[in-house]
Structure formats: structure tokens, C-alpha cells
Amino acid sequence: MEPTDPDERWLGTTVHLAFFLLLGSSFVRFLSRDVGGAHTGWVVALYVAFCLLYVLGCFLAPAPRPGTPPTSRHLVWLGSVSSVWVVLLVLAPSATWCAMPLLFAGLHTLPPRLAVPLACVLTALVVVSEVRVAEGALNPNMIVAPPSVAAVATAVMVHLQRQGVRQRVLIADLVRTRRDLAASERQAGVLAERQRLSAEIHDTVAQGLSSQRMLLQAAERVWASDPDTAREHLREASEISSRGLAEARRFVHDLAPAGLAAHTLPDALAVLAARESRPGLAVQYRLDGDPVPLPERVEAALLRIAQGALANVREHAAATRCVLTLTCLDDLVSLDIADNGRGFGPSRPEGTDGRGRAGGPDSTRGSRGPGGPGSPGGPSGAGGPHAGRPGSGYASSGSSAPQTAPVPEQDRTRGHGLPAMRIRARQVGGTLSVESAPGEGTVVTVAVQPAPFVPDTVKEPVP
């Protein structure tokens, strides 16, 4: 396998160059000092075989990549070239220092338990060869220098090898962590988009379809007796269909609600209140204080919460009056949706769809004081989406007593409204609360800061 790391290629080139330089110098020394003996022809042939075998090994049995075991072909090549070198060393001691490239090849490719014994054998052969051809008094460097050089080379190579193993383990862990993180981010993105679409569909398309169904059913009932009223119901259903189509197209492109495209938030709320008013339900809009500029995402969240709350009032509360109040202060903007419907008590367990309204830890607090919105004497009277009757769009998330009756299986797919409102409020840094009591009316309140809010990176779970 051809190395792909530039450092590996540079190291291999250096080792090959050193081998050929040492081989050439030892061959020149043999020709200048030892030629003429009985084994000259054999020595020359061994030099040629040694060189060819080394070159063939570079192409046919390359060294394995770091961290992978050597192949059987490479081991055969390493044993063959070492054997030829040993025979050459016996006949021509000039080939002594050709052991260095072989030493590197063994240390670089073999595991330490094999590389260290090979280094000891090669070093011993070098020392024996040097002592055998020494003349005169024995030079201590002939015995000390080769083992010292080999020991340093072996220690460095083993250390680098083990360091490389640690680095490869760390890199593998890093790659795996990055892969897992990418998968988690993709999943979080999918959940966030699913949450966005579910909230948008609930507040626009689903509510529009529900209104159309009610209008079409009303038109069918009076079609024969009062054709003019039936046609009026059909006209209203057509308008709702057009608005729903515009909203669907805008949230598909992640745009602001259609009501904010040409209106400010107070005007959009006024238009919403006028649109939701109909025979049997009067929706009144009030503005307290001077409007303050809000980020687009905050305005969109407040409008969507108002749409969802009014949809629940229309479908489930059996209310005759609802007041939509936008209060603008210097440091707080609040939106109240109060109706005079049935109301409910804090008797629903967490996460159930009991078709009555309840909130989270801060949501169900009983009716407001006398004169406040949602109280019997307040602007909206009393009410809530029919506690005790299946069909409320508010799911409970806080209670003081558990629900004793089981929730019908067919009703458990409803109850998305209040959790979606609470998620919208949290996403823009606001809080949402629900106040109600049986027969006392219901008030949904959302409060946000007028300053721009940087949302938390933690994704909300899909309701």
C-alpha cells in the first residue's frame, strides 16, 4: 500500500536513499580493499542480489501502514533480505553498515516483541563483523558504539510507534464523536423542524379546516330553509380557505404570519378579533399603552398564540364573549385572551388530554380577582373550554389531583394547543400562564420582554 502521509513518504525516501548510499560505499570499499579473493564473484553476485531484492521488496512487498500488522509477503521479504545480508556479511565485512536500513525496516513494521530481538541480532552481527576484521589492538568503540546506536534507534522507534498508536486511538475517538455529534445535530434539526411545522399547522391549517367544517355543516343544515344564510356560510368558508392557503405557503418558507405581512402587531390582533367575531361569539380587542417595537419572531409568536387561544375558545369553550388585550409597558408586553366559557378546575394530570384547559407549573391559578379579565365581573366574564367534555384543545400539564376517569383512546391525539403556545412563549423568552375555575371563565396570558431575545440552543421536545 502506497503511503498517503507526506511525512511517511519523506521518511521512506530518506531510508531508501541511505540504503543505496551505504550499499554503494560498502561495494566500493570491497572493490578497493578485498577484491581478488576466492569468493569475489560470489560477493559481487550477492551485492547485486541484495540490491535487487531490496528494490523488488519496495514494490512487491511494501511496508504496512502504521497501526496495521505486516503482511506475510512483507515478512517473507524482510527475512529474505536479512538472510542475504548475513551471508554477504560473512563473505564481505564491508557490508556491515547496510544493517541500518534493515534495522529500521524491522523496527518500523514489526511489533516491539519482534522488532527488539531483531535489532539485538543485527547489532550482534555488526559487532562480530567489526571485531573480526579489526587489526592491531582492540578498539572499544567497535564493541560499544553499535549497541549504543542501536539502543537509541530502538528506543526512539518504539516510543514513536506507541505514541502513534495512542494518537490513532484518539483520532478514532474524535472521528466517532464528530460523527455522533453530527447525527445528534441532524436529529435535533429534524425535531425542531417537526415542532415548527406541527405548531404552524395547528395554529393555521388545522384551525382553518375546523372552522370550514363548522361553517359547511351550518350551511347544510339551513340550505333548504334559508339559502341566503347558507351562501353566507359558504362565502366565509371560502375566505377561511384562502387565508389558510396563504398561511400554509408562508410557513412552508419559514416566513412571518400572513397577518403581519401588511399590518403591525396591534393591527393584526384587531383584524384577528374582527375576523373571529361571529353570531354567538363577540371578540373584542383592546390596546393598553403605547405599542413598542418588538422583534419579528416575538410578534409572530404572540399572533400565533392569539390564534391558537381563540381557536380553542371558538371550538370548545361555549363562550359568548372573548376579550383580546395587548398591554404595552416599558419593560413588558403582555397579551391576554379571556373568555366567559365553561372554565375548569386543576384536576388533570400531567400530559393527559382531558379536554379541559390546564397549564404547566405556572398555568392554572384559579380566576382573577374581581373586575379582572376572566373574572365574573371582568370584561370577559367566565369560562374555559368545557371541562368535563371531550373536545378541548388545551392539554393539561399541571394539577393538584389526578384524573380518575381514563382518557378515551381516540382523544389522545388532540390537546396540542396549550403545549404549543407554551413552547412558542419560551422560544421568545416569555412566559405563559392559564387561569381558570369551573364556571369562572378562562384567561390565557403570555408576557415577553420588548428587548430582543436570543433563544436558547436547547431544542424543545416535540409535543
Short mmCIF file of C-alpha atoms in Angstrom, two decimals:
data_model
loop_
_atom_site.label_atom_id
_atom_site.label_comp_id
_atom_site.label_asym_id
_atom_site.label_seq_id
_atom_site.Cartn_x
_atom_site.Cartn_y
_atom_site.Cartn_z
CA MET A 1 0.00 0.00 0.00
CA GLU A 2 1.41 3.32 -1.00
CA PRO A 3 1.72 5.75 1.94
CA THR A 4 -0.52 8.80 1.70
CA ASP A 5 1.01 10.83 4.54
CA PRO A 6 3.69 13.26 3.22
CA ASP A 7 5.83 12.57 6.31
CA GLU A 8 5.70 8.83 5.63
CA ARG A 9 6.76 9.36 2.03
CA TRP A 10 9.60 11.63 3.11
CA LEU A 11 10.78 9.12 5.72
CA GLY A 12 10.64 6.22 3.24
CA THR A 13 12.58 8.19 0.64
CA THR A 14 15.27 9.05 3.19
CA VAL A 15 15.64 5.41 4.27
CA HIS A 16 15.87 4.17 0.68
CA LEU A 17 18.45 6.81 -0.16
CA ALA A 18 20.53 5.89 2.92
CA PHE A 19 20.41 2.22 1.97
CA PHE A 20 21.72 2.78 -1.54
CA LEU A 21 24.43 5.16 -0.30
CA LEU A 22 25.61 2.61 2.30
CA LEU A 23 25.39 -0.23 -0.20
CA GLY A 24 27.36 1.73 -2.77
CA SER A 25 30.05 2.80 -0.31
CA SER A 26 30.46 -0.74 1.04
CA PHE A 27 30.70 -2.12 -2.50
CA VAL A 28 33.37 0.48 -3.39
CA ARG A 29 35.28 -0.41 -0.22
CA PHE A 30 35.10 -4.10 -1.14
CA LEU A 31 36.43 -3.43 -4.63
CA SER A 32 39.27 -1.26 -3.30
CA ARG A 33 40.39 -3.48 -0.40
CA ASP A 34 39.01 -7.02 -0.56
CA VAL A 35 38.77 -7.81 -4.28
CA GLY A 36 40.89 -10.65 -5.60
CA GLY A 37 39.86 -13.28 -3.09
CA ALA A 38 38.45 -16.68 -3.87
CA HIS A 39 34.86 -15.53 -3.27
CA THR A 40 34.97 -12.29 -5.25
CA GLY A 41 32.44 -13.49 -7.83
CA TRP A 42 30.04 -14.71 -5.16
CA VAL A 43 30.34 -11.44 -3.26
CA VAL A 44 29.57 -9.37 -6.35
CA ALA A 45 26.58 -11.61 -7.10
CA LEU A 46 25.36 -11.27 -3.54
CA TYR A 47 25.67 -7.47 -3.74
CA VAL A 48 23.59 -7.47 -6.91
CA ALA A 49 21.04 -9.90 -5.42
CA PHE A 50 20.90 -7.86 -2.23
CA CYS A 51 20.19 -4.66 -4.18
CA LEU A 52 17.59 -6.25 -6.47
CA LEU A 53 15.85 -7.97 -3.59
CA TYR A 54 15.60 -4.68 -1.71
CA VAL A 55 14.21 -2.86 -4.77
CA LEU A 56 11.69 -5.61 -5.52
CA GLY A 57 10.55 -5.55 -1.91
CA CYS A 58 9.74 -1.84 -2.16
CA PHE A 59 7.28 -2.56 -4.98
CA LEU A 60 6.04 -6.09 -4.32
CA ALA A 61 6.06 -6.17 -0.51
CA PRO A 62 5.71 -2.58 0.74
CA ALA A 63 5.69 -1.80 4.43
CA PRO A 64 2.24 -1.79 6.07
CA ARG A 65 0.54 1.40 7.13
CA PRO A 66 1.10 2.45 10.75
CA GLY A 67 -1.27 0.66 13.08
CA THR A 68 -1.77 -2.33 10.77
CA PRO A 69 0.05 -5.67 11.10
CA PRO A 70 2.65 -6.56 8.47
CA THR A 71 1.57 -8.79 5.63
CA SER A 72 3.00 -12.26 5.16
CA ARG A 73 4.62 -11.08 1.90
CA HIS A 74 6.42 -8.30 3.73
CA LEU A 75 7.63 -10.69 6.44
CA VAL A 76 8.95 -13.09 3.79
CA TRP A 77 10.76 -10.21 2.08
CA LEU A 78 12.25 -8.97 5.37
CA GLY A 79 13.51 -12.48 6.24
CA SER A 80 14.95 -12.99 2.72
CA VAL A 81 16.82 -9.70 2.55
CA SER A 82 18.17 -10.21 6.09
CA SER A 83 19.40 -13.70 5.20
CA VAL A 84 21.19 -12.43 2.08
CA TRP A 85 22.78 -9.67 4.16
CA VAL A 86 24.03 -12.18 6.76
CA VAL A 87 25.69 -14.31 4.04
CA LEU A 88 27.14 -11.18 2.42
CA LEU A 89 28.46 -10.05 5.81
CA VAL A 90 30.28 -13.36 6.27
CA LEU A 91 31.99 -13.05 2.87
CA ALA A 92 32.45 -9.26 2.81
CA PRO A 93 32.59 -7.42 6.14
CA SER A 94 32.38 -4.18 4.15
CA ALA A 95 28.58 -4.64 4.07
CA THR A 96 28.36 -4.16 7.85
CA TRP A 97 26.58 -0.79 7.89
CA CYS A 98 23.91 -1.91 5.43
CA ALA A 99 22.30 -3.28 8.58
CA MET A 100 20.95 0.17 9.44
CA PRO A 101 18.19 0.25 6.79
CA LEU A 102 17.32 -3.35 7.74
CA LEU A 103 17.21 -2.34 11.37
CA PHE A 104 14.83 0.49 10.54
CA ALA A 105 12.65 -1.78 8.38
CA GLY A 106 12.26 -4.22 11.25
CA LEU A 107 11.62 -1.58 13.89
CA HIS A 108 9.20 0.33 11.68
CA THR A 109 6.99 -2.56 10.62
CA LEU A 110 7.24 -5.25 13.29
CA PRO A 111 5.63 -5.15 16.73
CA PRO A 112 8.09 -4.40 19.57
CA ARG A 113 8.16 -8.04 20.75
CA LEU A 114 9.68 -8.99 17.37
CA ALA A 115 11.47 -5.77 16.46
CA VAL A 116 13.64 -5.62 19.60
CA PRO A 117 15.06 -9.19 19.23
CA LEU A 118 15.74 -8.48 15.54
CA ALA A 119 17.62 -5.32 16.49
CA CYS A 120 19.71 -7.29 19.01
CA VAL A 121 20.61 -9.95 16.42
CA LEU A 122 21.61 -7.40 13.78
CA THR A 123 23.64 -5.42 16.29
CA ALA A 124 25.47 -8.54 17.50
CA LEU A 125 26.33 -9.46 13.88
CA VAL A 126 27.69 -5.94 13.28
CA VAL A 127 29.87 -6.13 16.42
CA VAL A 128 31.19 -9.60 15.49
CA SER A 129 31.97 -8.44 11.97
CA GLU A 130 33.80 -5.34 13.18
CA VAL A 131 35.89 -7.30 15.68
CA ARG A 132 36.69 -9.97 13.10
CA VAL A 133 38.29 -7.54 10.65
CA ALA A 134 39.94 -5.34 13.27
CA GLU A 135 43.71 -5.02 13.08
CA GLY A 136 46.03 -4.31 15.97
CA ALA A 137 44.75 -3.55 19.46
CA LEU A 138 41.00 -3.93 20.04
CA ASN A 139 39.15 -0.62 19.77
CA PRO A 140 36.47 -0.39 22.50
CA ASN A 141 34.29 1.69 20.19
CA MET A 142 33.82 -1.36 17.98
CA ILE A 143 32.01 -3.07 20.85
CA VAL A 144 30.28 -0.09 22.48
CA ALA A 145 29.26 2.11 19.54
CA PRO A 146 27.00 -0.30 17.56
CA PRO A 147 24.91 -1.38 20.59
CA SER A 148 24.62 2.23 21.75
CA VAL A 149 23.45 3.46 18.37
CA ALA A 150 21.06 0.52 18.02
CA ALA A 151 19.68 1.07 21.54
CA VAL A 152 18.95 4.74 20.84
CA ALA A 153 17.34 3.93 17.49
CA THR A 154 15.26 1.15 19.03
CA ALA A 155 14.07 3.29 21.94
CA VAL A 156 13.11 6.16 19.63
CA MET A 157 11.28 3.93 17.18
CA VAL A 158 9.39 2.02 19.87
CA HIS A 159 8.40 5.28 21.54
CA LEU A 160 7.19 6.74 18.24
CA GLN A 161 5.31 3.57 17.48
CA ARG A 162 3.47 3.58 20.80
CA GLN A 163 2.82 7.30 20.50
CA GLY A 164 1.36 6.69 17.08
CA VAL A 165 -0.94 4.03 18.50
CA ARG A 166 -2.22 6.46 21.13
CA GLN A 167 -2.76 9.16 18.53
CA ARG A 168 -4.66 6.79 16.27
CA VAL A 169 -6.93 5.81 19.16
CA LEU A 170 -7.57 9.47 19.98
CA ILE A 171 -8.23 10.30 16.34
CA ALA A 172 -10.64 7.38 16.04
CA ASP A 173 -12.47 8.60 19.16
CA LEU A 174 -12.58 12.13 17.75
CA VAL A 175 -13.95 10.95 14.42
CA ARG A 176 -16.56 8.82 16.16
CA THR A 177 -17.53 11.72 18.43
CA ARG A 178 -17.85 14.08 15.48
CA ARG A 179 -19.97 11.53 13.65
CA ASP A 180 -22.24 11.08 16.67
CA LEU A 181 -22.45 14.85 17.15
CA ALA A 182 -23.38 15.34 13.50
CA ALA A 183 -26.07 12.68 13.82
CA SER A 184 -27.39 14.35 17.01
CA GLU A 185 -27.45 17.74 15.32
CA ARG A 186 -29.31 16.31 12.35
CA GLN A 187 -31.83 14.69 14.69
CA ALA A 188 -32.21 17.93 16.66
CA GLY A 189 -32.79 19.79 13.41
CA VAL A 190 -35.42 17.28 12.36
CA LEU A 191 -37.17 17.57 15.73
CA ALA A 192 -37.03 21.38 15.65
CA GLU A 193 -38.48 21.50 12.15
CA ARG A 194 -41.15 18.97 13.09
CA GLN A 195 -42.03 21.09 16.11
CA ARG A 196 -42.23 24.23 13.97
CA LEU A 197 -44.44 22.57 11.39
CA SER A 198 -46.71 20.98 13.99
CA ALA A 199 -47.24 24.32 15.72
CA GLU A 200 -47.82 26.15 12.44
CA ILE A 201 -50.23 23.52 11.17
CA HIS A 202 -52.14 23.52 14.44
CA ASP A 203 -52.49 27.31 14.54
CA THR A 204 -53.32 27.81 10.86
CA VAL A 205 -54.35 24.89 8.69
CA ALA A 206 -55.97 22.75 11.40
CA GLN A 207 -57.94 25.65 12.87
CA GLY A 208 -58.99 26.80 9.42
CA LEU A 209 -60.19 23.35 8.47
CA SER A 210 -62.13 23.11 11.72
CA SER A 211 -63.83 26.45 11.04
CA GLN A 212 -64.64 25.42 7.49
CA ARG A 213 -66.21 22.19 8.70
CA MET A 214 -68.39 24.07 11.16
CA LEU A 215 -69.47 26.57 8.51
CA LEU A 216 -70.20 23.88 5.93
CA GLN A 217 -72.22 21.88 8.46
CA ALA A 218 -74.18 25.01 9.33
CA ALA A 219 -74.76 25.72 5.63
CA GLU A 220 -76.00 22.17 5.09
CA ARG A 221 -78.50 22.50 7.93
CA VAL A 222 -80.07 25.72 6.58
CA TRP A 223 -79.60 25.06 2.86
CA ALA A 224 -83.28 24.40 2.20
CA SER A 225 -84.85 26.75 4.75
CA ASP A 226 -82.51 29.78 4.47
CA PRO A 227 -80.44 29.79 1.25
CA ASP A 228 -79.03 33.29 1.89
CA THR A 229 -77.56 32.26 5.24
CA ALA A 230 -76.18 29.07 3.70
CA ARG A 231 -74.48 31.08 0.95
CA GLU A 232 -73.02 33.40 3.59
CA HIS A 233 -71.58 30.39 5.41
CA LEU A 234 -70.07 29.16 2.15
CA ARG A 235 -68.55 32.58 1.49
CA GLU A 236 -66.96 32.64 4.95
CA ALA A 237 -65.63 29.10 4.45
CA SER A 238 -64.09 30.19 1.15
CA GLU A 239 -62.40 33.18 2.81
CA ILE A 240 -61.02 30.94 5.55
CA SER A 241 -59.71 28.56 2.90
CA SER A 242 -57.90 31.44 1.14
CA ARG A 243 -56.36 32.65 4.38
CA GLY A 244 -55.29 29.12 5.28
CA LEU A 245 -53.65 28.67 1.90
CA ALA A 246 -51.71 31.93 2.32
CA GLU A 247 -50.60 30.92 5.83
CA ALA A 248 -49.52 27.46 4.64
CA ARG A 249 -47.42 28.95 1.85
CA ARG A 250 -45.75 31.37 4.24
CA PHE A 251 -44.85 28.90 6.96
CA VAL A 252 -43.52 26.46 4.35
CA HIS A 253 -40.99 29.19 3.53
CA ASP A 254 -40.49 29.96 7.25
CA LEU A 255 -41.93 33.45 6.90
CA ALA A 256 -43.88 35.57 9.37
CA PRO A 257 -47.65 35.04 9.66
CA ALA A 258 -49.63 36.48 6.79
CA GLY A 259 -51.39 38.83 9.22
CA LEU A 260 -48.07 40.59 9.91
CA ALA A 261 -47.14 40.98 6.26
CA ALA A 262 -49.12 44.21 5.86
CA HIS A 263 -50.00 45.11 9.47
CA THR A 264 -48.32 45.86 12.75
CA LEU A 265 -48.97 43.53 15.67
CA PRO A 266 -51.78 45.69 17.20
CA ASP A 267 -53.48 45.99 13.80
CA ALA A 268 -53.06 42.27 13.12
CA LEU A 269 -54.66 41.45 16.50
CA ALA A 270 -57.53 43.83 15.76
CA VAL A 271 -58.08 42.16 12.38
CA LEU A 272 -57.95 38.75 14.05
CA ALA A 273 -60.53 39.78 16.66
CA ALA A 274 -62.85 41.16 13.98
CA ARG A 275 -62.47 38.03 11.88
CA GLU A 276 -63.21 35.69 14.78
CA SER A 277 -66.34 37.58 15.82
CA ARG A 278 -69.48 35.87 14.61
CA PRO A 279 -73.06 35.25 15.73
CA GLY A 280 -72.92 33.77 19.19
CA LEU A 281 -69.33 34.88 19.91
CA ALA A 282 -68.24 38.50 20.23
CA VAL A 283 -64.46 39.00 20.21
CA GLN A 284 -63.28 42.40 21.41
CA TYR A 285 -59.77 43.80 21.03
CA ARG A 286 -58.20 46.26 23.47
CA LEU A 287 -54.84 48.02 23.45
CA ASP A 288 -53.42 49.35 26.71
CA GLY A 289 -50.43 51.66 26.47
CA ASP A 290 -48.37 52.75 23.51
CA PRO A 291 -47.15 50.00 21.18
CA VAL A 292 -43.43 49.29 21.41
CA PRO A 293 -41.25 47.79 18.66
CA LEU A 294 -40.79 44.05 19.01
CA PRO A 295 -38.60 41.59 17.10
CA GLU A 296 -40.37 39.90 14.23
CA ARG A 297 -40.18 36.48 15.84
CA VAL A 298 -41.80 37.84 19.03
CA GLU A 299 -44.65 39.43 17.10
CA ALA A 300 -45.18 36.22 15.15
CA ALA A 301 -45.26 34.17 18.37
CA LEU A 302 -47.80 36.49 20.02
CA LEU A 303 -50.06 36.41 16.96
CA ARG A 304 -49.85 32.61 16.73
CA ILE A 305 -50.66 32.26 20.44
CA ALA A 306 -53.68 34.52 19.99
CA GLN A 307 -54.83 32.46 17.01
CA GLY A 308 -54.48 29.21 18.93
CA ALA A 309 -56.25 30.53 22.03
CA LEU A 310 -59.15 31.97 20.02
CA ALA A 311 -59.49 28.72 18.11
CA ASN A 312 -59.91 26.86 21.39
CA VAL A 313 -62.43 29.42 22.62
CA ARG A 314 -64.40 29.09 19.39
CA GLU A 315 -64.39 25.30 19.29
CA HIS A 316 -64.52 24.21 22.91
CA ALA A 317 -65.35 26.93 25.44
CA ALA A 318 -69.00 27.52 24.51
CA ALA A 319 -68.29 31.18 25.23
CA THR A 320 -70.34 34.14 24.06
CA ARG A 321 -67.70 36.81 24.66
CA CYS A 322 -63.94 36.99 24.47
CA VAL A 323 -61.59 39.91 25.09
CA LEU A 324 -58.18 40.12 23.46
CA THR A 325 -55.99 42.60 25.36
CA LEU A 326 -52.49 43.75 24.38
CA THR A 327 -50.76 45.62 27.20
CA CYS A 328 -47.58 47.53 26.36
CA LEU A 329 -45.32 48.72 29.18
CA ASP A 330 -41.76 49.97 29.09
CA ASP A 331 -40.28 46.67 30.21
CA LEU A 332 -43.06 44.17 29.47
CA VAL A 333 -45.55 43.32 26.76
CA SER A 334 -48.41 41.01 27.69
CA LEU A 335 -51.26 39.51 25.74
CA ASP A 336 -54.43 38.28 27.49
CA ILE A 337 -57.14 36.15 25.88
CA ALA A 338 -60.10 35.95 28.27
CA ASP A 339 -63.44 34.23 27.61
CA ASN A 340 -66.67 33.60 29.51
CA GLY A 341 -66.94 29.92 28.71
CA ARG A 342 -67.24 26.88 30.96
CA GLY A 343 -63.96 27.10 32.83
CA PHE A 344 -62.33 24.17 34.59
CA GLY A 345 -60.53 23.15 37.74
CA PRO A 346 -56.97 21.88 38.31
CA SER A 347 -57.88 18.20 38.10
CA ARG A 348 -55.99 16.94 35.07
CA PRO A 349 -52.74 15.01 35.42
CA GLU A 350 -49.60 15.94 33.61
CA GLY A 351 -49.53 15.18 29.92
CA THR A 352 -53.13 13.95 29.56
CA ASP A 353 -55.72 15.17 27.13
CA GLY A 354 -58.74 15.54 29.33
CA ARG A 355 -60.39 18.07 27.03
CA GLY A 356 -60.15 20.73 29.70
CA ARG A 357 -57.64 23.54 29.94
CA ALA A 358 -54.75 23.39 32.27
CA GLY A 359 -51.28 24.69 32.14
CA GLY A 360 -47.80 23.96 33.34
CA PRO A 361 -46.36 24.70 36.75
CA ASP A 362 -47.48 28.30 36.47
CA SER A 363 -50.56 27.92 34.39
CA THR A 364 -53.71 27.08 36.39
CA ARG A 365 -54.21 29.55 39.20
CA GLY A 366 -57.93 29.97 39.52
CA SER A 367 -59.89 33.01 38.40
CA ARG A 368 -58.53 36.51 38.58
CA GLY A 369 -59.72 38.93 41.15
CA PRO A 370 -62.98 40.79 40.80
CA GLY A 371 -63.02 43.05 37.85
CA GLY A 372 -60.06 41.46 36.14
CA PRO A 373 -60.30 39.86 32.74
CA GLY A 374 -61.67 36.41 33.09
CA SER A 375 -63.48 37.02 36.38
CA PRO A 376 -67.24 37.15 36.57
CA GLY A 377 -67.16 40.92 36.80
CA GLY A 378 -64.33 41.41 34.32
CA PRO A 379 -64.55 42.21 30.67
CA SER A 380 -64.79 38.65 29.54
CA GLY A 381 -66.99 37.08 32.12
CA ALA A 382 -66.14 33.48 32.94
CA GLY A 383 -65.31 30.39 31.08
CA GLY A 384 -62.87 27.98 29.58
CA PRO A 385 -63.03 25.19 27.12
CA HIS A 386 -65.52 22.83 28.53
CA ALA A 387 -64.09 20.98 31.43
CA GLY A 388 -65.60 17.56 31.64
CA ARG A 389 -66.49 17.45 27.96
CA PRO A 390 -64.27 15.73 25.37
CA GLY A 391 -63.02 18.08 22.75
CA SER A 392 -60.95 20.74 24.50
CA GLY A 393 -57.82 21.76 22.68
CA TYR A 394 -55.90 22.56 25.86
CA ALA A 395 -53.74 19.75 27.19
CA SER A 396 -53.04 19.72 30.88
CA SER A 397 -49.55 19.93 32.30
CA GLY A 398 -50.15 20.72 35.95
CA SER A 399 -52.66 19.56 38.55
CA SER A 400 -53.43 19.16 42.20
CA ALA A 401 -55.49 15.97 41.92
CA PRO A 402 -55.16 13.11 39.46
CA GLN A 403 -57.78 12.33 36.79
CA THR A 404 -59.75 9.26 37.77
CA ALA A 405 -61.56 8.57 34.51
CA PRO A 406 -59.40 7.13 31.74
CA VAL A 407 -58.83 9.22 28.66
CA PRO A 408 -60.53 7.75 25.57
CA GLU A 409 -58.01 6.38 23.10
CA GLN A 410 -59.46 8.37 20.22
CA ASP A 411 -58.99 11.63 22.17
CA ARG A 412 -55.30 11.24 22.88
CA THR A 413 -54.23 12.68 19.55
CA ARG A 414 -55.70 16.07 20.49
CA GLY A 415 -54.53 18.56 23.09
CA HIS A 416 -51.67 20.14 21.15
CA GLY A 417 -52.77 23.76 21.62
CA LEU A 418 -51.55 24.73 25.07
CA PRO A 419 -48.16 22.93 24.87
CA ALA A 420 -47.55 24.61 21.50
CA MET A 421 -48.38 28.01 23.00
CA ARG A 422 -46.05 27.43 25.94
CA ILE A 423 -43.23 26.36 23.60
CA ARG A 424 -43.74 29.45 21.45
CA ALA A 425 -43.58 31.66 24.54
CA ARG A 426 -40.39 30.02 25.81
CA GLN A 427 -38.74 30.28 22.41
CA VAL A 428 -39.00 34.07 22.54
CA GLY A 429 -38.07 34.36 26.22
CA GLY A 430 -41.61 34.79 27.51
CA THR A 431 -43.89 33.01 29.97
CA LEU A 432 -47.40 31.67 29.51
CA SER A 433 -50.00 31.09 32.19
CA VAL A 434 -53.60 29.89 32.24
CA GLU A 435 -56.06 30.97 34.94
CA SER A 436 -59.45 29.33 35.26
CA ALA A 437 -62.05 27.77 37.54
CA PRO A 438 -65.30 25.92 36.82
CA GLY A 439 -67.90 28.47 35.74
CA GLU A 440 -65.44 31.35 36.26
CA GLY A 441 -64.02 31.75 32.77
CA THR A 442 -60.50 31.28 31.48
CA VAL A 443 -57.63 33.68 30.82
CA VAL A 444 -54.54 32.79 28.79
CA THR A 445 -51.71 35.26 29.41
CA VAL A 446 -48.35 35.48 27.68
CA ALA A 447 -45.73 38.04 28.73
CA VAL A 448 -42.49 38.86 26.91
CA GLN A 449 -39.72 41.38 27.20
CA PRO A 450 -39.68 44.05 24.49
CA ALA A 451 -35.89 43.78 24.13
CA PRO A 452 -34.56 41.34 21.50
CA PHE A 453 -34.24 37.86 22.92
CA VAL A 454 -31.58 35.31 21.93
CA PRO A 455 -33.29 31.91 22.12
CA ASP A 456 -31.74 29.00 23.96
CA THR A 457 -29.94 26.45 21.80
CA VAL A 458 -31.66 23.60 23.61
CA LYS A 459 -34.38 22.22 21.39
CA GLU A 460 -37.86 21.81 22.82
CA PRO A 461 -39.29 18.29 22.59
CA VAL A 462 -41.96 17.62 20.04
CA PRO A 463 -45.36 17.72 21.74
#
